[in-house]
Short mmCIF file of C-alpha atoms in Angstrom, two decimals:
data_model
loop_
_atom_site.label_atom_id
_atom_site.label_comp_id
_atom_site.label_asym_id
_atom_site.label_seq_id
_atom_site.Cartn_x
_atom_site.Cartn_y
_atom_site.Cartn_z
CA MET J 1049 -15.53 -7.96 7.13
CA ARG J 1050 -13.78 -8.25 10.49
CA ARG J 1051 -12.46 -11.71 9.66
CA GLN J 1052 -11.02 -10.49 6.38
CA TYR J 1053 -8.99 -7.82 8.14
CA LEU J 1054 -7.85 -10.31 10.77
CA ALA J 1055 -6.78 -12.76 8.04
CA PHE J 1056 -5.03 -9.98 6.17
CA GLY J 1057 -3.24 -8.92 9.36
CA LEU J 1058 -2.10 -12.47 10.01
CA ALA J 1059 -0.85 -12.88 6.45
CA ILE J 1060 1.10 -9.62 6.55
CA PHE J 1061 2.47 -10.51 10.01
CA ALA J 1062 3.70 -13.84 8.57
CA VAL J 1063 5.40 -11.98 5.72
CA ALA J 1064 7.01 -9.63 8.23
CA ILE J 1065 8.36 -12.57 10.22
CA VAL J 1066 9.87 -14.11 7.09
CA VAL J 1067 11.44 -10.78 6.11
CA CYS J 1068 12.99 -10.35 9.55
CA VAL J 1069 14.30 -13.92 9.74
CA GLU J 1070 15.85 -13.78 6.28
CA SER J 1071 17.24 -10.29 6.89
CA ILE J 1072 19.04 -11.39 10.03
CA SER J 1073 21.11 -13.74 7.92
CA LEU J 1074 22.50 -10.71 6.04
CA VAL J 1075 25.12 -8.43 7.47
CA ILE J 1076 23.36 -5.90 9.71
CA TRP J 1077 26.29 -3.62 10.51
CA THR J 1078 29.61 -3.12 8.78
CA PRO J 1079 32.65 -1.13 9.89
CA ILE J 1080 31.54 1.80 7.70
CA GLY J 1081 27.87 1.73 8.70
CA PRO J 1082 24.60 -0.08 8.07
CA GLY J 1083 24.84 -3.30 6.05
CA PRO J 1084 22.33 -4.83 3.62
CA GLY J 1085 20.29 -6.42 6.39
CA PHE J 1086 19.92 -3.28 8.53
CA PHE J 1087 17.00 -1.57 6.81
CA THR J 1088 15.29 -4.81 5.83
CA VAL J 1089 15.17 -5.86 9.52
CA ILE J 1090 13.74 -2.46 10.44
CA LEU J 1091 11.20 -2.53 7.66
CA GLY J 1092 10.18 -6.10 8.55
CA ALA J 1093 9.68 -5.04 12.19
CA VAL J 1094 7.63 -1.98 11.15
CA LEU J 1095 5.53 -4.15 8.83
CA GLY J 1096 4.92 -6.60 11.67
CA LEU J 1097 3.93 -3.81 14.05
CA LEU J 1098 1.50 -2.37 11.47
CA ALA J 1099 -0.04 -5.84 10.95
CA LEU J 1100 -0.46 -6.20 14.72
CA ALA J 1101 -2.08 -2.74 14.81
CA VAL J 1102 -4.58 -3.79 12.15
CA MET J 1103 -5.46 -6.96 14.10
CA TRP J 1104 -5.67 -5.02 17.40
CA ASP J 1105 -7.95 -2.43 15.83
CA GLN J 1106 -10.26 -5.14 14.48
CA ARG J 1107 -10.34 -6.89 17.84
CA ARG J 1108 -11.33 -3.64 19.50
CA GLN J 1109 -14.00 -2.95 16.89
CA GLY J 1110 -15.40 -6.40 17.43
CA GLU J 1111 -15.81 -5.62 21.14
CA THR J 1112 -17.59 -2.31 20.48
CA ASP J 1113 -19.76 -3.80 17.70
CA GLY J 1114 -21.38 -6.21 20.14
CA ALA J 1115 -22.22 -3.40 22.55
CA GLN J 1116 -24.07 -1.25 20.03
CA PRO J 1117 -27.79 -1.82 19.49
CA ARG J 1118 -28.80 -3.07 16.04
CA GLN J 1119 -30.54 -0.70 13.68
CA SER J 1120 -33.78 -1.50 11.97
CA GLU J 1121 -33.72 -2.57 8.32
CA GLU J 1122 -35.33 0.72 7.19
CA ALA J 1123 -32.49 2.70 8.79
CA SER J 1124 -29.78 0.49 7.30
CA GLU J 1125 -31.28 0.80 3.76
CA ALA J 1126 -31.24 4.59 3.97
CA ASP J 1127 -27.70 4.66 5.40
CA PRO J 1128 -25.05 4.91 2.64
CA ALA J 1129 -22.31 3.45 4.92
CA PRO J 1130 -22.82 -0.16 3.79
CA ARG J 1131 -22.17 0.79 0.18
CA ARG J 1132 -18.93 2.58 1.13
CA ARG J 1133 -17.84 -0.41 3.19
CA PHE J 1134 -17.96 -2.75 0.18
CA ARG J 1135 -16.48 -0.19 -2.22
CA ARG J 1136 -13.24 0.29 -0.26
CA PRO J 1137 -11.86 -3.26 -0.70
CA ALA J 1138 -12.48 -3.02 -4.42
CA ARG J 1139 -10.29 0.07 -4.55
CA VAL J 1140 -7.63 -1.70 -2.58
CA TRP J 1141 -7.60 -4.57 -5.06
CA LEU J 1142 -7.26 -2.08 -7.93
CA VAL J 1143 -4.10 -0.73 -6.36
CA VAL J 1144 -2.78 -4.21 -5.52
CA GLY J 1145 -3.38 -5.22 -9.16
CA ALA J 1146 -1.38 -2.23 -10.32
CA LEU J 1147 1.47 -3.10 -7.98
CA VAL J 1148 1.54 -6.65 -9.31
CA VAL J 1149 1.88 -5.35 -12.85
CA ILE J 1150 4.76 -2.93 -12.10
CA PRO J 1151 7.64 -5.49 -12.00
CA PHE J 1152 6.65 -6.69 -15.49
CA VAL J 1153 6.58 -3.23 -17.09
CA LEU J 1154 9.47 -1.56 -15.21
CA GLU J 1155 12.26 -2.82 -17.53
CA PRO J 1156 10.47 -2.24 -20.85
CA LEU J 1157 9.00 1.15 -19.99
CA GLY J 1158 11.66 2.48 -17.65
CA PHE J 1159 11.32 3.92 -14.15
CA ARG J 1160 9.96 7.34 -15.13
CA LEU J 1161 7.19 6.11 -17.41
CA THR J 1162 6.21 3.28 -15.03
CA ILE J 1163 5.85 5.67 -12.08
CA LEU J 1164 4.02 8.20 -14.26
CA ALA J 1165 1.59 5.45 -15.39
CA LEU J 1166 1.12 4.11 -11.85
CA VAL J 1167 0.35 7.52 -10.34
CA LEU J 1168 -1.96 8.43 -13.22
CA TYR J 1169 -3.80 5.14 -12.86
CA VAL J 1170 -4.27 5.60 -9.11
CA LEU J 1171 -5.37 9.20 -9.39
CA LEU J 1172 -7.68 8.81 -12.40
CA PHE J 1173 -9.20 5.39 -11.97
CA VAL J 1174 -8.94 4.59 -8.27
CA GLU J 1175 -9.34 8.05 -6.71
CA ARG J 1176 -11.35 9.59 -9.62
CA ARG J 1177 -9.48 12.91 -9.64
CA ARG J 1178 -9.54 15.51 -12.41
CA VAL J 1179 -7.41 14.84 -15.49
CA VAL J 1180 -5.32 18.03 -15.51
CA SER J 1181 -4.36 17.87 -11.84
CA SER J 1182 -3.71 14.12 -12.09
CA VAL J 1183 -1.34 14.57 -15.04
CA LEU J 1184 0.54 17.36 -13.25
CA ILE J 1185 0.85 15.40 -10.00
CA ALA J 1186 1.94 12.21 -11.84
CA ALA J 1187 4.55 14.07 -13.88
CA GLY J 1188 5.86 15.76 -10.77
CA ALA J 1189 5.95 12.51 -8.79
CA SER J 1190 7.75 10.71 -11.58
CA ALA J 1191 10.34 13.43 -12.04
CA LEU J 1192 10.92 13.95 -8.32
CA SER J 1193 11.20 10.25 -7.54
CA PHE J 1194 13.67 9.74 -10.42
CA TYR J 1195 15.73 12.74 -9.23
CA VAL J 1196 15.82 11.43 -5.63
CA PHE J 1197 16.77 7.88 -6.52
CA ALA J 1198 18.99 8.37 -9.57
CA ASP J 1199 20.72 11.66 -8.76
CA LEU J 1200 20.74 12.00 -4.98
CA LEU J 1201 20.99 8.36 -3.96
CA ALA J 1202 22.84 7.15 -7.10
CA VAL J 1203 20.54 4.14 -7.58
CA PRO J 1204 20.80 2.70 -11.09
CA LEU J 1205 17.23 2.74 -12.49
CA PRO J 1206 16.01 1.16 -15.74
CA VAL J 1207 15.59 3.65 -18.56
CA GLY J 1208 13.44 1.43 -20.83
CA LEU J 1209 13.17 1.04 -24.59
CA LEU J 1210 12.28 4.66 -25.21
CA GLY J 1211 15.34 5.92 -23.33
CA VAL J 1212 13.19 7.73 -20.78
#
């Protein structure tokens, strides 16, 4: 498992470097304030720092794992921790799969329905929350995010075929 996190950290760090290098070619500062490359450079740097933190954490865990005595097989079979350890990456891949689908459904469904469906999916199928609270949270998240981006920040968002 440690190697997977290290490989993931390296891959994300490589993406962060590409983001930073490509963002530097954009205008970082204009006479009226931040340019198009300003926030992308910052986000690329934060992404790189987070990737380094993941790799550092795994390196430290590797050092402490070697110092701990091994448990007997009977103790490891009774311990539910190994089952949780393998369940977590499956949940991550469910969310990653949903994020891969979003660009394809954003235009046809519109921003509000896409965010509503994403939050519902994560709450109901990934986190296994109750239906009523999931629907309320998803509706609130969809409405609030649309208000922030469309009304406050004046970002043009897709409305979709249904006009929603």
